[in-house]
Coordinates of C-alpha atoms in Angstrom, one line a residue:
M668 CA 45.1 -8.1 -6.9
P669 CA 46.2 -11.8 -7.2
A670 CA 43.7 -14.3 -5.7
T671 CA 46.5 -15.8 -3.7
S672 CA 46.9 -12.5 -1.8
L673 CA 43.3 -12.6 -0.8
S674 CA 43.3 -16.2 0.2
T675 CA 46.3 -15.6 2.4
H676 CA 44.2 -13.3 4.5
L677 CA 41.4 -15.8 4.9
S678 CA 43.7 -18.7 5.6
S679 CA 44.4 -17.1 9.0
I680 CA 40.8 -17.5 10.2
K681 CA 40.3 -20.1 12.9
A682 CA 37.3 -22.4 13.5
Q683 CA 35.0 -20.9 16.1
D684 CA 31.4 -20.6 17.3
I685 CA 30.4 -17.0 18.2
E686 CA 27.3 -17.0 20.4
L687 CA 24.7 -14.4 19.5
G688 CA 22.9 -12.2 22.1
T689 CA 19.2 -11.9 22.4
I690 CA 19.1 -8.5 20.7
D691 CA 21.2 -10.0 17.8
I692 CA 18.7 -12.8 17.0
A693 CA 15.7 -10.4 17.4
T694 CA 16.9 -8.7 14.2
F695 CA 17.4 -11.8 12.1
G696 CA 16.2 -11.3 8.5
A697 CA 16.8 -7.5 8.5
N698 CA 19.8 -5.7 7.0
V699 CA 22.1 -2.8 7.7
D700 CA 23.1 -1.0 4.5
G701 CA 24.5 2.2 3.0
M702 CA 25.3 4.0 -0.2
Y703 CA 28.4 6.2 -0.2
I704 CA 29.1 8.4 -3.2
Y705 CA 32.8 9.3 -3.7
R706 CA 34.2 11.9 -6.2
N707 CA 37.5 11.5 -8.0
T708 CA 39.0 15.0 -7.7
T709 CA 42.5 14.1 -9.0
D710 CA 41.8 12.1 -12.1
D711 CA 43.4 9.1 -10.4
A712 CA 43.1 6.1 -12.7
E713 CA 43.2 3.8 -9.7
F714 CA 40.5 5.8 -7.8
M715 CA 38.5 3.5 -5.5
S716 CA 40.3 0.4 -6.9
I717 CA 38.2 -2.6 -6.3
N718 CA 41.3 -4.8 -5.9
R719 CA 42.7 -2.6 -3.2
I720 CA 39.4 -2.2 -1.4
T721 CA 38.7 -6.0 -1.6
N722 CA 42.1 -6.7 -0.1
G723 CA 41.4 -4.3 2.7
L724 CA 38.0 -5.9 3.3
Y725 CA 39.5 -9.4 3.5
K726 CA 42.2 -8.2 5.9
V727 CA 39.8 -6.5 8.3
I728 CA 37.5 -9.6 8.2
A729 CA 40.4 -12.0 8.9
D730 CA 42.0 -9.9 11.6
Y731 CA 39.0 -8.5 13.4
Y732 CA 35.6 -9.6 12.0
P733 CA 35.6 -13.4 11.2
I734 CA 31.9 -13.3 12.1
V735 CA 31.2 -11.8 8.7
V736 CA 32.1 -15.1 7.0
G737 CA 30.3 -17.4 9.4
R738 CA 26.9 -19.0 9.1
P739 CA 24.0 -19.0 11.7
S740 CA 23.1 -22.1 13.6
I741 CA 21.7 -23.3 16.9
G742 CA 24.3 -24.2 19.5
K743 CA 24.2 -27.2 21.8
N744 CA 22.7 -25.0 24.5
G745 CA 19.8 -23.9 22.3
K746 CA 21.4 -20.4 21.8
G747 CA 21.9 -18.8 18.4
V748 CA 25.5 -19.0 17.2
I749 CA 27.5 -17.9 14.1
V750 CA 29.6 -20.9 13.1
V751 CA 32.9 -19.9 11.4
D752 CA 34.2 -22.9 9.5
P753 CA 37.4 -22.2 7.6
D754 CA 36.5 -25.0 5.1
N755 CA 33.0 -23.5 4.5
L756 CA 33.2 -19.8 4.7
C757 CA 30.2 -17.6 3.8
M758 CA 32.2 -15.5 1.3
P759 CA 31.4 -11.9 0.7
D760 CA 29.8 -11.1 -2.6
I761 CA 31.9 -8.3 -4.2
A762 CA 31.4 -7.0 -7.7
E763 CA 32.0 -3.9 -9.9
L764 CA 29.2 -2.6 -12.0
S765 CA 29.2 -0.1 -14.9
V766 CA 26.4 2.3 -15.9
E767 CA 26.3 3.8 -19.4
L768 CA 25.1 7.2 -18.0
P769 CA 26.9 9.8 -15.9
A770 CA 26.2 9.8 -12.2
E771 CA 25.0 13.3 -12.6
H772 CA 22.0 12.0 -14.5
F773 CA 20.7 10.6 -11.2
F774 CA 21.4 13.7 -9.1
E775 CA 18.7 16.1 -8.0
T776 CA 20.2 19.6 -7.3
R777 CA 18.9 22.5 -5.2
N778 CA 20.2 26.0 -4.8
Y779 CA 19.7 27.6 -1.4
K780 CA 19.8 31.2 -0.3
N781 CA 23.3 31.0 1.1
G782 CA 24.7 30.0 -2.3
D783 CA 25.0 26.3 -1.7
M784 CA 24.2 24.0 -4.6
V785 CA 23.4 20.7 -2.9
K786 CA 23.3 17.4 -4.8
F787 CA 21.1 14.4 -3.9
F788 CA 21.2 10.9 -5.3
N789 CA 17.8 9.8 -6.6
L790 CA 17.8 6.0 -6.0
R791 CA 14.4 5.4 -7.5
K792 CA 15.5 7.1 -10.7
F793 CA 18.7 5.1 -10.7
F794 CA 16.8 1.8 -10.6
R795 CA 14.4 3.0 -13.3
E796 CA 17.0 4.3 -15.8
S797 CA 20.5 2.9 -15.1
G798 CA 19.9 -0.6 -16.4
I799 CA 20.3 -1.9 -12.8
S800 CA 16.8 -2.6 -11.6
A801 CA 17.8 -3.7 -8.1
L802 CA 20.8 -4.4 -5.9
P803 CA 21.1 -7.7 -3.9
E804 CA 20.4 -7.7 -0.2
A805 CA 22.4 -9.7 2.3
T806 CA 20.7 -12.9 3.4
F807 CA 21.3 -16.1 5.4
S808 CA 18.0 -17.6 4.2
R809 CA 19.1 -18.5 0.7
D810 CA 22.4 -19.7 -0.7
H811 CA 23.6 -16.2 -1.3
S812 CA 26.3 -14.2 0.5
A813 CA 25.5 -12.6 3.8
A814 CA 27.8 -9.6 3.0
I815 CA 27.3 -7.8 -0.3
F816 CA 29.4 -5.0 -1.7
R817 CA 28.9 -3.3 -5.1
L818 CA 31.2 -0.6 -6.6
I819 CA 29.3 1.3 -9.3
R820 CA 31.1 3.3 -11.9
F821 CA 29.5 5.7 -14.4
K822 CA 30.2 6.8 -17.9
D823 CA 32.2 10.1 -18.1
S824 CA 31.8 10.9 -14.5
P825 CA 34.1 11.4 -11.5
Y826 CA 31.6 9.8 -9.1
V827 CA 31.7 6.2 -7.8
V828 CA 29.0 4.6 -5.6
L829 CA 29.9 2.1 -2.9
Y830 CA 26.8 0.0 -1.9
I831 CA 27.0 -2.2 1.2
S832 CA 24.5 -4.7 2.6
L833 CA 25.1 -6.7 5.8
P834 CA 22.9 -8.9 8.0
H835 CA 21.6 -7.0 11.0
V836 CA 21.9 -10.1 13.2
I837 CA 25.7 -9.5 13.5
F838 CA 25.8 -5.6 13.5
D839 CA 23.6 -2.7 14.5
G840 CA 24.1 0.6 12.7
T841 CA 26.8 1.9 15.1
A842 CA 28.8 -1.3 14.7
A843 CA 28.3 -1.4 11.0
V844 CA 29.6 2.1 10.5
A845 CA 32.6 1.2 12.7
L846 CA 33.3 -1.8 10.5
F847 CA 33.2 0.4 7.4
N848 CA 35.7 2.9 9.0
N849 CA 37.9 0.0 10.1
W850 CA 37.8 -1.5 6.7
A851 CA 38.8 1.9 5.2
E852 CA 41.6 2.2 7.8
C853 CA 43.0 -1.2 6.9
T854 CA 42.8 -0.3 3.2
R855 CA 44.7 2.9 3.7
N856 CA 47.5 0.9 5.5
L857 CA 47.8 -2.1 3.2
D858 CA 51.4 -1.4 2.5
N859 CA 52.2 -2.1 6.2
P860 CA 51.4 -5.8 6.8
E861 CA 52.0 -5.4 10.5
Y862 CA 49.4 -2.5 10.8
K863 CA 46.9 -2.7 13.7
L864 CA 43.7 -0.8 14.0
Q865 CA 43.8 2.3 16.3
N866 CA 40.5 1.3 17.9
P867 CA 39.8 -2.4 17.3
P868 CA 36.3 -3.8 17.9
V869 CA 35.2 -5.6 21.0
N870 CA 33.7 -8.7 19.6
D871 CA 32.9 -10.8 22.7
R872 CA 29.1 -10.9 23.1
K873 CA 29.6 -11.9 26.7
V874 CA 30.3 -8.3 27.7
V875 CA 26.6 -7.4 27.1
K876 CA 25.3 -10.4 29.1
D877 CA 27.8 -9.7 32.0
Y878 CA 26.7 -6.1 32.1
F879 CA 22.9 -6.7 32.1
D880 CA 23.3 -9.5 34.7
T881 CA 24.0 -6.5 37.1
V882 CA 20.9 -4.6 36.0
T883 CA 17.3 -4.7 37.4
A884 CA 14.7 -4.6 34.7
I885 CA 12.0 -1.9 34.6
E886 CA 9.2 -2.5 32.1
P887 CA 8.7 0.5 29.7
P888 CA 5.1 1.7 29.2
H889 CA 4.9 0.6 25.6
T890 CA 5.4 -3.1 26.6
K891 CA 2.2 -2.9 28.7
H892 CA 0.4 -1.1 25.8
F893 CA 1.1 -4.0 23.4
K894 CA 0.1 -6.6 26.0
D895 CA -3.2 -4.8 26.5
L896 CA -3.7 -5.0 22.7
G897 CA -3.6 -8.8 23.0
A898 CA 0.1 -9.5 22.4
E899 CA 0.2 -12.5 24.8
S900 CA -2.4 -14.4 22.8
L901 CA -0.5 -14.1 19.5
V902 CA 2.3 -16.6 20.0
K903 CA 3.7 -18.5 23.0
V904 CA 7.2 -20.1 22.7
P905 CA 9.3 -21.7 25.5
P906 CA 12.3 -19.5 26.2
G907 CA 14.6 -22.3 25.1
A908 CA 13.1 -22.3 21.6
I909 CA 13.3 -18.5 20.9
A910 CA 16.6 -18.7 19.1
A911 CA 15.3 -21.5 16.8
L912 CA 12.1 -19.5 16.1
L913 CA 13.8 -16.2 15.3
L914 CA 16.7 -17.7 13.2
A915 CA 14.1 -19.4 11.1
A916 CA 12.5 -16.1 10.2
P917 CA 12.3 -15.2 6.5
D918 CA 14.1 -12.2 5.0
I919 CA 12.4 -8.9 5.6
P920 CA 12.2 -7.3 2.1
A921 CA 13.3 -3.7 1.8
F922 CA 10.5 -1.1 1.3
E923 CA 10.9 0.5 -2.2
E924 CA 8.6 3.5 -2.0
Q925 CA 11.3 5.8 -0.7
H926 CA 11.1 9.6 -0.6
L927 CA 13.5 12.3 0.4
L928 CA 13.1 15.6 2.2
H929 CA 15.9 18.1 2.9
F930 CA 16.0 20.5 5.8
T931 CA 18.7 23.3 5.8
A932 CA 20.3 24.0 9.1
E933 CA 18.5 27.3 9.3
K934 CA 15.1 25.7 8.6
L935 CA 15.7 23.0 11.1
E936 CA 16.5 25.5 13.8
Q937 CA 13.5 27.6 12.9
L938 CA 11.4 24.4 13.3
R939 CA 12.8 23.9 16.8
Q940 CA 12.1 27.5 17.8
D941 CA 8.6 27.4 16.4
V942 CA 7.7 24.1 18.2
D943 CA 9.5 24.6 21.5
K944 CA 13.0 26.1 21.8
A945 CA 13.4 24.1 25.0
Q946 CA 13.3 20.8 23.1
T947 CA 15.9 19.2 20.8
T948 CA 15.6 19.4 17.0
N949 CA 14.8 15.7 16.9
L950 CA 11.8 16.1 19.1
A951 CA 10.6 19.1 17.2
L952 CA 10.9 17.1 13.9
A953 CA 9.2 14.1 15.5
A954 CA 6.3 16.3 16.6
L955 CA 5.9 17.8 13.1
L956 CA 6.1 14.4 11.4
T957 CA 3.7 12.7 13.8
K958 CA 1.0 15.2 13.1
I959 CA 1.3 15.6 9.4
V960 CA 1.7 11.8 8.8
L961 CA -1.5 11.2 10.8
Q962 CA -3.3 13.9 8.7
A963 CA -2.0 12.2 5.5
N964 CA -3.0 8.8 6.8
I965 CA -6.6 10.0 7.4
Q966 CA -6.8 11.4 3.9
T967 CA -5.3 8.2 2.4
F968 CA -7.6 5.7 4.2
N969 CA -10.6 8.0 4.8
S970 CA -10.7 6.9 8.4
M971 CA -9.4 7.9 11.8
P972 CA -6.8 5.5 13.2
T973 CA -7.0 4.8 16.9
W974 CA -3.3 5.0 17.7
S975 CA -0.4 7.1 16.4
Y976 CA 3.0 5.5 17.2
V977 CA 6.3 7.2 17.4
M978 CA 9.5 5.1 17.6
F979 CA 13.1 6.1 18.3
P980 CA 15.9 3.5 18.2
Y981 CA 18.6 4.3 20.8
D982 CA 22.1 3.1 21.2
C983 CA 22.6 1.6 24.6
R984 CA 26.3 1.9 24.5
H985 CA 25.8 5.5 25.7
R986 CA 23.9 4.3 28.7
T987 CA 25.8 1.3 29.9
E988 CA 29.4 0.2 30.7
V989 CA 29.6 -1.8 27.4
P990 CA 32.5 -0.4 25.3
M991 CA 31.6 2.0 22.5
T992 CA 33.6 -0.2 20.2
Y993 CA 31.3 -3.2 20.9
S994 CA 30.6 -4.8 17.5
G995 CA 27.2 -6.5 18.0
N996 CA 23.7 -5.2 18.4
L997 CA 23.0 -2.9 21.4
S998 CA 20.2 -0.8 20.0
F999 CA 16.8 -0.8 21.5
S1000 CA 13.5 0.9 20.7
A1001 CA 11.6 3.6 22.7
I1002 CA 8.0 3.8 21.5
A1003 CA 5.3 6.4 22.2
P1004 CA 1.7 5.1 21.8
L1005 CA -0.4 8.2 21.4
E1006 CA -4.2 8.5 20.9
S1007 CA -4.7 9.9 17.4
Q1008 CA -7.3 12.3 18.5
T1009 CA -4.9 13.8 21.0
V1010 CA -2.3 14.2 18.3
L1011 CA -4.8 16.0 16.0
D1012 CA -6.1 18.3 18.7
G1013 CA -2.7 19.0 20.3
S1014 CA -0.2 21.7 19.5
Y1015 CA 3.3 20.8 18.2
K1016 CA 4.7 21.8 21.6
E1017 CA 2.3 19.4 23.4
I1018 CA 3.0 16.6 21.0
A1019 CA 6.8 17.0 21.5
R1020 CA 6.4 17.0 25.2
V1021 CA 4.4 13.7 25.3
I1022 CA 6.8 12.1 22.8
K1023 CA 9.7 13.0 25.1
E1024 CA 7.8 11.7 28.1
H1025 CA 7.6 8.2 26.5
C1026 CA 10.8 8.1 24.4
S1027 CA 13.1 9.4 27.1
K1028 CA 12.7 6.0 28.9
V1029 CA 16.0 4.7 27.4
S1030 CA 17.9 3.6 30.5
S1031 CA 19.7 0.2 30.8
E1032 CA 16.9 -0.9 33.2
Y1033 CA 14.3 -0.5 30.3
A1034 CA 16.7 -2.2 27.9
K1035 CA 17.1 -5.1 30.3
S1036 CA 13.3 -5.5 30.3
L1037 CA 13.2 -5.5 26.5
I1038 CA 15.7 -8.3 26.5
Y1039 CA 13.5 -10.2 28.9
T1040 CA 10.5 -9.5 26.7
V1041 CA 12.2 -11.1 23.6
E1042 CA 13.2 -14.1 25.6
N1043 CA 9.9 -14.7 27.5
E1044 CA 7.1 -12.7 25.9
I1045 CA 7.7 -12.9 22.2
G1046 CA 4.1 -12.0 21.4
V1047 CA 4.9 -8.4 22.4
L1048 CA 7.4 -8.3 19.6
F1049 CA 4.9 -9.7 17.1
Q1050 CA 2.2 -7.3 18.3
A1051 CA 4.6 -4.3 17.8
G1052 CA 5.3 -5.5 14.3
I1053 CA 1.6 -5.6 13.5
S1054 CA 1.0 -2.2 15.0
L1055 CA 3.9 -0.1 13.8
C1056 CA 2.6 0.8 10.3
N1057 CA 0.4 3.2 8.5
S1058 CA -3.1 1.7 8.0
P1059 CA -6.7 2.5 8.7
D1060 CA -6.1 1.6 12.3
T1061 CA -2.7 3.0 13.1
S1062 CA -0.4 5.9 12.1
Y1063 CA 3.4 5.4 12.4
V1064 CA 6.6 7.4 12.4
G1065 CA 9.8 5.6 13.2
I1066 CA 12.8 7.9 13.3
S1067 CA 16.3 6.4 13.0
N1068 CA 18.8 9.2 13.5
V1069 CA 22.1 8.3 12.0
R1070 CA 23.3 11.9 11.4
Y1071 CA 26.0 11.6 14.2
M1072 CA 27.5 8.4 12.9
P1073 CA 31.0 9.1 11.3
M1074 CA 29.9 8.1 7.8
H1075 CA 31.7 11.1 6.1
L1076 CA 35.0 9.8 7.6
I1077 CA 34.9 6.5 5.6
D1078 CA 38.1 7.1 3.7
F1079 CA 39.8 4.3 1.7
G1080 CA 42.7 6.6 0.8
Y1081 CA 40.9 8.8 -1.6
G1082 CA 39.0 11.1 0.8
G1083 CA 35.6 10.5 2.4
P1084 CA 32.3 10.4 0.5
D1085 CA 30.9 13.6 -1.0
I1086 CA 27.3 12.4 -0.8
L1087 CA 25.5 10.0 1.6
S1088 CA 22.5 8.3 0.4
S1089 CA 20.2 5.5 1.7
A1090 CA 19.6 2.2 0.1
Y1091 CA 16.1 0.9 0.4
F1092 CA 15.5 -0.2 4.0
I1093 CA 12.9 -2.2 5.8
R1094 CA 9.5 -1.3 7.1
E1095 CA 6.9 1.2 5.9
G1096 CA 6.7 4.2 8.2
M1097 CA 10.5 4.2 9.1
Q1098 CA 12.5 7.4 8.4
R1099 CA 16.3 7.9 8.4
I1100 CA 18.0 11.2 9.2
Y1101 CA 21.4 11.7 7.5
S1102 CA 23.7 14.6 7.9
N1103 CA 24.4 16.5 4.7
K1104 CA 27.9 18.0 4.8
Q1105 CA 27.3 20.0 1.6
D1106 CA 25.2 22.6 3.5
G1107 CA 25.1 21.4 7.1
G1108 CA 21.5 20.4 6.9
I1109 CA 19.8 17.0 7.2
D1110 CA 18.3 14.6 4.7
L1111 CA 15.2 12.7 5.8
F1112 CA 14.6 9.5 3.9
M1113 CA 11.0 8.4 4.3
N1114 CA 9.5 5.0 3.9
V1115 CA 5.9 5.9 3.1
K1116 CA 3.6 4.7 0.4
D1117 CA 3.4 6.9 -2.7
D1118 CA -0.3 7.6 -2.3
L1119 CA 0.3 8.8 1.3
F1120 CA 3.3 10.9 0.3
E1121 CA 1.1 12.7 -2.3
Y1122 CA -0.8 14.2 0.6
L1123 CA 2.4 14.8 2.7
K1124 CA 4.2 16.8 0.0
K1125 CA 1.2 19.2 -0.2
S1126 CA 1.3 20.0 3.5
D1127 CA 1.9 23.7 4.0
E1128 CA 3.2 22.9 7.5
L1129 CA 5.8 20.6 6.1
L1130 CA 6.8 22.8 3.2
E1131 CA 7.4 25.7 5.6
Y1132 CA 10.5 23.9 6.7
A1133 CA 11.4 21.1 4.2
D1134 CA 12.2 20.9 0.6
V1135 CA 10.8 17.9 -1.3
I1136 CA 13.6 16.3 -3.3
F1137 CA 11.7 13.2 -4.6

């Protein structure tokens, strides 16, 4: 595609300062990302054309997401802002890469009883053997792009991988997947220059502030827990300086010791029935992971941690009057601090019940309190960061459930992705749940150290329900 065509899209972008919300700036330094694996079923020579996809990206940015090409700064009122300067745009970093091996070389395959042969992409093997040792991560902290896209093609293979990395400060997971779908929609309709998105994003951060101004805060129990651990003595910052502090945070590196488990739909339901058929599959899975990760933690460090933490992010769009198409951050964390001995001694049913008791506190009143905490008690955020990990003192399972996000619908005009995979993501102890459309089960990507995973993968309780992929 001619460069003039691309520059025409960006020339329509106006100068503007986009004020960030409190939850936006609390995520600074982290990324949202994805790996989408498409298969060319028609031998189309223009399959996933980088020129066409790039043109669609520039159009959706110019028409709906100018924040993507802005740069963070501190506004005159001390608030965090993204400054969009048409003369100094933070341009996306887009490139096409070639691998001299077929994509199938990096697949792990499993055959299940119902006849399904399911494929999984082994990212660790890819980085070891493809000639690509790493993929860049979005960053505002260095003179690199804050939006990174890689289209990876393979020798003698119908598969193409689309890798995406964006700064979390401008999108949460829900908003990012909406952007990807809107980008794909614009790409499919490039031949109609007047085309408008069917469900355009709501970009005004003020809708969040206006809503929470009507809400009375209720402090969630985990906030008091972290205060009791000494959070208030860690750091004290005047509320007016919070944005400057958080926007100066360094990049959070992705955790590279990634592992993958697969649960068929039948095994996942069996797990729920065995734990407590009155609970959701997410709670049953959380109960299983909480106990077996603690057991592996004890074996790894040869000591009993005092606390076992369970964390669920939740999307507050479902609990507020903020539109579902809101394009900023509106995800919060519900955390269960459990005494490790109680976890060891308890049944899975009991563990699921107590996790639900803590992590069901996901109302807008609790979310309002968490906003207040970031603005006025930043030490709580730092204490949580220290505590939420696997160490001799703490055991940790953070479960980000993205299985209901419409990732399989991201269609640039060639059909949706055949396989979803996870790029490396931040924080040891975090897990991501993806849907697997090949057999209707789920893929659980686990961020745990290799030595801890050596104990996990030998757990009879885990292996009763899950298949270890890598």
